[in-house]
Amino acid sequence: TQLLEQSPQFLSIQEGENLTVYCNSSSVFSSLQWYRQEPGEGPVLLVTVVTGGEVKKLKRLTFQFGDARKDSSLHITAAQPGDTGLYLCAGANAGNNRKLIWGLGTSLAVNP
Amino acid sequence: ETGVTQTPRHLVMGMTNKKSLKCEQHLGHNAMYWYKQSAKKPLELMFVYSLEERVENNSVPSRFSPECPNSSHLFLHLHTLQPEDSALYLCASSPRLAVHTDTQYFGPGTRLTVL
C-alpha cells in the first residue's frame, strides 16, 4: 500500500516567517501535486511536479520534487495570513493514474 | 470559483432518511469523482465516472449510490446512513481520465452530519 506522510501536521507561525513542509513516501510516484484547502472549500491545485529534482516557483512558494521521485517539499517565504490553510500533497502512479494517493495534510496558520 | 458547484453545502439527516447530493461542473470535463474527507484520514476516492460511465467503485457500501446522467452532472444518493458516514463529501472533475498530470478541480463540498 502506497502512503504519503506529511509533516508537520500542524504549524502556527507569525506573518513574515519562512517555513517548509514535507511530503514523504517510500514509493516512487509518476508525479506529485500540491493542493491548498481553505476552510469551507475544496482543495485547489497549486502545482504539479513530474521530473525528479524539479523545482517550481509560484510567487513566494517553492516546490521541489525529490531526485528519486519519492518525496517533495514546499517552502514559503515571508508567509502571509492569506497563506493559511491545509496543504495537501497527492501522488499519482503511472500504473493507476485515475487514483491519487493523498497525504493527511499540513494545517498552516499564519498569524498577523 | 473553480467551475464545480455542489449542493447542498450542509446537510443533517437521520439514519432512516434518503437524501441526494448534487454536483455540477461547467468546465466541459470528461471525468468526475466523488471523494469523502474525514478528520484524521486521507481523502478517500469513492467513485469515478468517465463520460457518464462508472469506471471505479472503491468498495463503497451500497448505502451510497452514485448517478451520472450526463457529463456535467453527478449525484450521490444516500439512504440508511450511519453516524460514521458524517464527513465532507467532495466532488471533483478533470479534463480526462487517467492522465496523471491533469488537474482535478474540486467543488466546495457538502458537510454531511448523520444523527
Coordinates of N, CA and C in Angstrom, one line a residue, chain A residues 9-108:
Chain A
Q9 N 2.3 18.1 11.0 CA 0.8 18.0 10.9 C 0.2 19.4 11.1
F10 N 0.7 20.1 12.1 CA 0.2 21.5 12.4 C 1.4 22.4 12.4
L11 N 1.2 23.7 12.0 CA 2.2 24.7 12.1 C 1.5 26.1 12.2
S12 N 2.0 26.8 13.3 CA 1.4 28.1 13.5 C 2.6 29.1 13.6
I13 N 2.6 30.1 12.7 CA 3.7 31.0 12.7 C 3.3 32.4 12.6
Q14 N 4.2 33.3 12.7 CA 3.9 34.8 12.6 C 4.1 35.2 11.1
E15 N 3.3 36.2 10.7 CA 3.5 36.8 9.4 C 4.9 37.2 9.2
G16 N 5.4 36.9 8.0 CA 6.8 37.3 7.7 C 7.8 36.2 7.8
E17 N 7.5 35.1 8.6 CA 8.4 34.0 8.8 C 8.4 33.1 7.5
N18 N 9.5 32.3 7.5 CA 9.6 31.3 6.4 C 9.3 30.0 7.0
L19 N 8.9 29.0 6.1 CA 8.5 27.7 6.6 C 8.7 26.7 5.5
T20 N 8.9 25.4 5.9 CA 9.0 24.3 4.9 C 8.1 23.2 5.4
V21 N 7.3 22.6 4.5 CA 6.5 21.4 4.9 C 6.9 20.3 3.9
Y22 N 6.8 19.1 4.4 CA 7.3 17.9 3.7 C 6.3 16.9 3.4
C23 N 6.5 16.2 2.3 CA 5.7 15.1 1.9 C 6.6 13.9 1.5
N24 N 6.5 12.8 2.2 CA 7.5 11.7 2.1 C 6.8 10.4 1.9
S25 N 7.5 9.6 1.1 CA 6.9 8.2 0.8 C 8.1 7.3 0.6
S26 N 7.9 6.0 0.7 CA 8.9 5.0 0.4 C 8.6 4.5 -1.0
S27 N 7.6 5.0 -1.7 CA 7.2 4.6 -3.0 C 7.6 5.7 -4.0
V28 N 7.8 5.3 -5.3 CA 8.1 6.2 -6.4 C 6.7 6.6 -7.0
F29 N 6.6 7.9 -7.3 CA 5.4 8.4 -8.0 C 5.8 8.9 -9.4
S30 N 4.8 8.8 -10.3 CA 5.0 9.4 -11.6 C 4.9 10.9 -11.5
S31 N 4.1 11.4 -10.7 CA 4.0 12.9 -10.5 C 3.5 13.1 -9.1
L32 N 3.6 14.4 -8.6 CA 3.1 14.7 -7.3 C 2.5 16.1 -7.4
Q33 N 1.3 16.2 -6.8 CA 0.6 17.5 -6.8 C 0.5 18.1 -5.4
W34 N 0.5 19.4 -5.3 CA 0.3 20.1 -4.1 C -1.0 20.9 -4.2
Y35 N -1.9 20.8 -3.2 CA -3.2 21.5 -3.1 C -3.2 22.3 -1.9
R36 N -4.0 23.4 -1.9 CA -4.3 24.1 -0.7 C -5.8 24.1 -0.5
Q37 N -6.2 23.8 0.7 CA -7.7 23.8 1.0 C -7.9 24.8 2.1
E38 N -8.8 25.8 1.9 CA -9.2 26.7 2.9 C -10.5 26.3 3.5
P39 N -10.7 26.7 4.8 CA -11.9 26.3 5.5 C -13.2 26.5 4.7
G40 N -14.0 25.5 4.6 CA -15.3 25.6 3.9 C -15.2 25.5 2.4
E41 N -14.0 25.1 1.9 CA -13.8 25.0 0.4 C -13.1 23.7 0.1
G42 N -13.1 23.4 -1.2 CA -12.4 22.2 -1.6 C -11.0 22.5 -1.9
P43 N -10.1 21.5 -2.1 CA -8.7 21.7 -2.4 C -8.6 22.4 -3.8
V44 N -7.6 23.2 -3.9 CA -7.2 23.9 -5.1 C -5.8 23.6 -5.5
L45 N -5.6 23.2 -6.7 CA -4.2 22.8 -7.1 C -3.3 24.0 -7.1
L46 N -2.1 23.8 -6.5 CA -1.0 24.8 -6.6 C 0.0 24.5 -7.7
V47 N 0.4 23.2 -7.7 CA 1.5 22.8 -8.7 C 1.5 21.3 -8.9
T48 N 2.0 20.9 -10.0 CA 2.3 19.5 -10.3 C 3.7 19.4 -10.7
V49 N 4.4 18.5 -10.0 CA 5.8 18.2 -10.3 C 5.9 16.8 -10.9
V50 N 6.8 16.7 -11.9 CA 6.8 15.5 -12.7 C 8.2 14.9 -12.8
T51 N 9.2 15.7 -12.9 CA 10.6 15.2 -13.1 C 11.4 15.2 -11.8
G52 N 12.1 14.1 -11.5 CA 12.9 14.1 -10.3 C 13.9 15.2 -10.2
G53 N 14.0 15.9 -9.1 CA 14.8 17.1 -8.9 C 14.2 18.4 -9.3
E54 N 13.0 18.3 -9.9 CA 12.4 19.5 -10.4 C 12.1 20.5 -9.3
V55 N 12.3 21.8 -9.6 CA 11.9 22.9 -8.7 C 11.0 23.8 -9.5
K56 N 9.9 24.1 -8.8 CA 8.9 25.1 -9.4 C 8.6 26.2 -8.4
K57 N 8.5 27.4 -8.9 CA 8.2 28.5 -8.0 C 6.9 29.2 -8.4
L58 N 6.1 29.5 -7.4 CA 4.8 30.2 -7.6 C 4.8 31.3 -6.6
K59 N 5.3 32.5 -7.1 CA 5.4 33.7 -6.2 C 6.3 33.3 -5.0
R60 N 5.8 33.4 -3.8 CA 6.6 33.1 -2.6 C 6.7 31.6 -2.3
L61 N 6.1 30.8 -3.1 CA 6.1 29.3 -2.8 C 7.1 28.6 -3.7
T62 N 7.9 27.8 -3.2 CA 8.9 27.0 -3.9 C 8.6 25.5 -3.7
F63 N 8.4 24.8 -4.7 CA 8.1 23.3 -4.6 C 9.3 22.6 -5.2
Q64 N 9.7 21.5 -4.5 CA 10.8 20.6 -5.0 C 10.3 19.2 -5.0
F65 N 10.6 18.5 -6.1 CA 10.4 17.0 -6.2 C 11.7 16.3 -6.0
G66 N 11.7 15.3 -5.1 CA 13.0 14.6 -4.8 C 13.6 14.0 -6.1
D67 N 14.9 13.8 -6.1 CA 15.6 13.2 -7.2 C 15.0 11.8 -7.5
A68 N 14.6 11.0 -6.5 CA 14.1 9.7 -6.7 C 12.6 9.7 -6.9
R69 N 12.0 10.8 -6.9 CA 10.5 11.0 -7.0 C 9.7 10.2 -5.9
K70 N 10.3 10.3 -4.7 CA 9.6 9.7 -3.6 C 9.2 10.7 -2.6
D71 N 9.6 12.0 -2.7 CA 9.3 13.0 -1.7 C 9.3 14.3 -2.3
S72 N 8.7 15.3 -1.6 CA 8.6 16.6 -2.1 C 8.5 17.6 -0.9
S73 N 8.9 18.8 -1.2 CA 8.8 19.8 -0.1 C 8.2 21.1 -0.7
L74 N 7.6 21.9 0.2 CA 7.0 23.2 -0.1 C 7.6 24.2 0.8
H75 N 8.3 25.2 0.3 CA 8.8 26.2 1.1 C 8.1 27.5 0.8
I76 N 7.7 28.2 1.9 CA 7.0 29.5 1.7 C 7.9 30.6 2.4
T77 N 8.1 31.6 1.6 CA 9.0 32.7 2.1 C 8.0 33.9 2.5
A78 N 8.4 34.4 3.6 CA 7.6 35.6 4.1 C 6.1 35.3 4.1
A79 N 5.7 34.4 4.9 CA 4.4 33.9 5.0 C 3.4 35.1 5.3
Q80 N 2.2 35.0 4.7 CA 1.2 36.0 4.9 C -0.1 35.3 5.4
P81 N -1.0 36.0 6.1 CA -2.2 35.4 6.6 C -3.0 34.7 5.5
G82 N -2.9 35.2 4.3 CA -3.6 34.6 3.2 C -3.1 33.2 2.8
D83 N -1.9 32.8 3.4 CA -1.4 31.5 3.1 C -2.0 30.5 4.1
T84 N -2.8 30.9 5.0 CA -3.4 30.0 6.0 C -4.3 29.0 5.2
G85 N -4.1 27.7 5.6 CA -4.9 26.7 5.0 C -4.3 25.3 5.3
L86 N -5.0 24.3 4.7 CA -4.5 22.9 4.8 C -3.8 22.6 3.5
Y87 N -2.5 22.2 3.6 CA -1.7 21.9 2.4 C -1.6 20.4 2.2
L88 N -2.1 20.0 1.1 CA -2.2 18.5 0.8 C -1.3 18.2 -0.3
C89 N -0.6 17.0 -0.2 CA 0.1 16.5 -1.3 C -0.6 15.2 -1.8
A90 N -0.5 15.0 -3.1 CA -1.1 13.8 -3.7 C -0.2 13.3 -4.8
G91 N 0.0 12.0 -4.7 CA 0.9 11.3 -5.7 C 0.1 10.5 -6.7
A92 N 0.6 10.5 -7.9 CA 0.0 9.7 -9.0 C 0.9 8.6 -9.4
N93 N 0.4 7.4 -9.6 CA 1.2 6.3 -10.0 C 0.9 6.0 -11.4
A94 N 1.9 5.8 -12.3 CA 1.7 5.6 -13.7 C 0.9 4.3 -13.9
G95 N 0.9 3.4 -12.9 CA 0.2 2.2 -13.0 C -1.3 2.3 -12.8
N96 N -1.7 3.4 -12.1 CA -3.1 3.6 -11.8 C -3.4 5.1 -11.7
N97 N -3.3 5.7 -12.9 CA -3.4 7.2 -12.9 C -4.7 7.8 -12.4
R98 N -5.8 7.0 -12.4 CA -7.0 7.6 -12.0 C -7.1 7.8 -10.5
K99 N -6.3 7.1 -9.7 CA -6.4 7.2 -8.3 C -5.2 7.9 -7.7
L100 N -5.4 9.1 -7.1 CA -4.4 9.8 -6.4 C -4.2 9.2 -5.0
I101 N -2.9 9.2 -4.6 CA -2.6 8.8 -3.2 C -2.5 10.1 -2.4
W102 N -3.3 10.3 -1.4 CA -3.3 11.6 -0.7 C -2.6 11.5 0.7
G103 N -1.9 12.6 1.1 CA -1.4 12.7 2.4 C -2.5 13.3 3.3
L104 N -2.2 13.3 4.6 CA -3.2 13.8 5.6 C -3.2 15.4 5.6
G105 N -2.1 16.0 5.1 CA -2.0 17.4 5.1 C -1.3 18.1 6.2
T106 N -0.8 19.3 6.0 CA -0.3 20.1 7.0 C -1.2 21.3 7.1
S107 N -1.7 21.5 8.4 CA -2.6 22.7 8.6 C -1.7 23.9 9.1
L108 N -1.7 24.9 8.2 CA -0.9 26.1 8.5 C -1.7 27.3 8.9

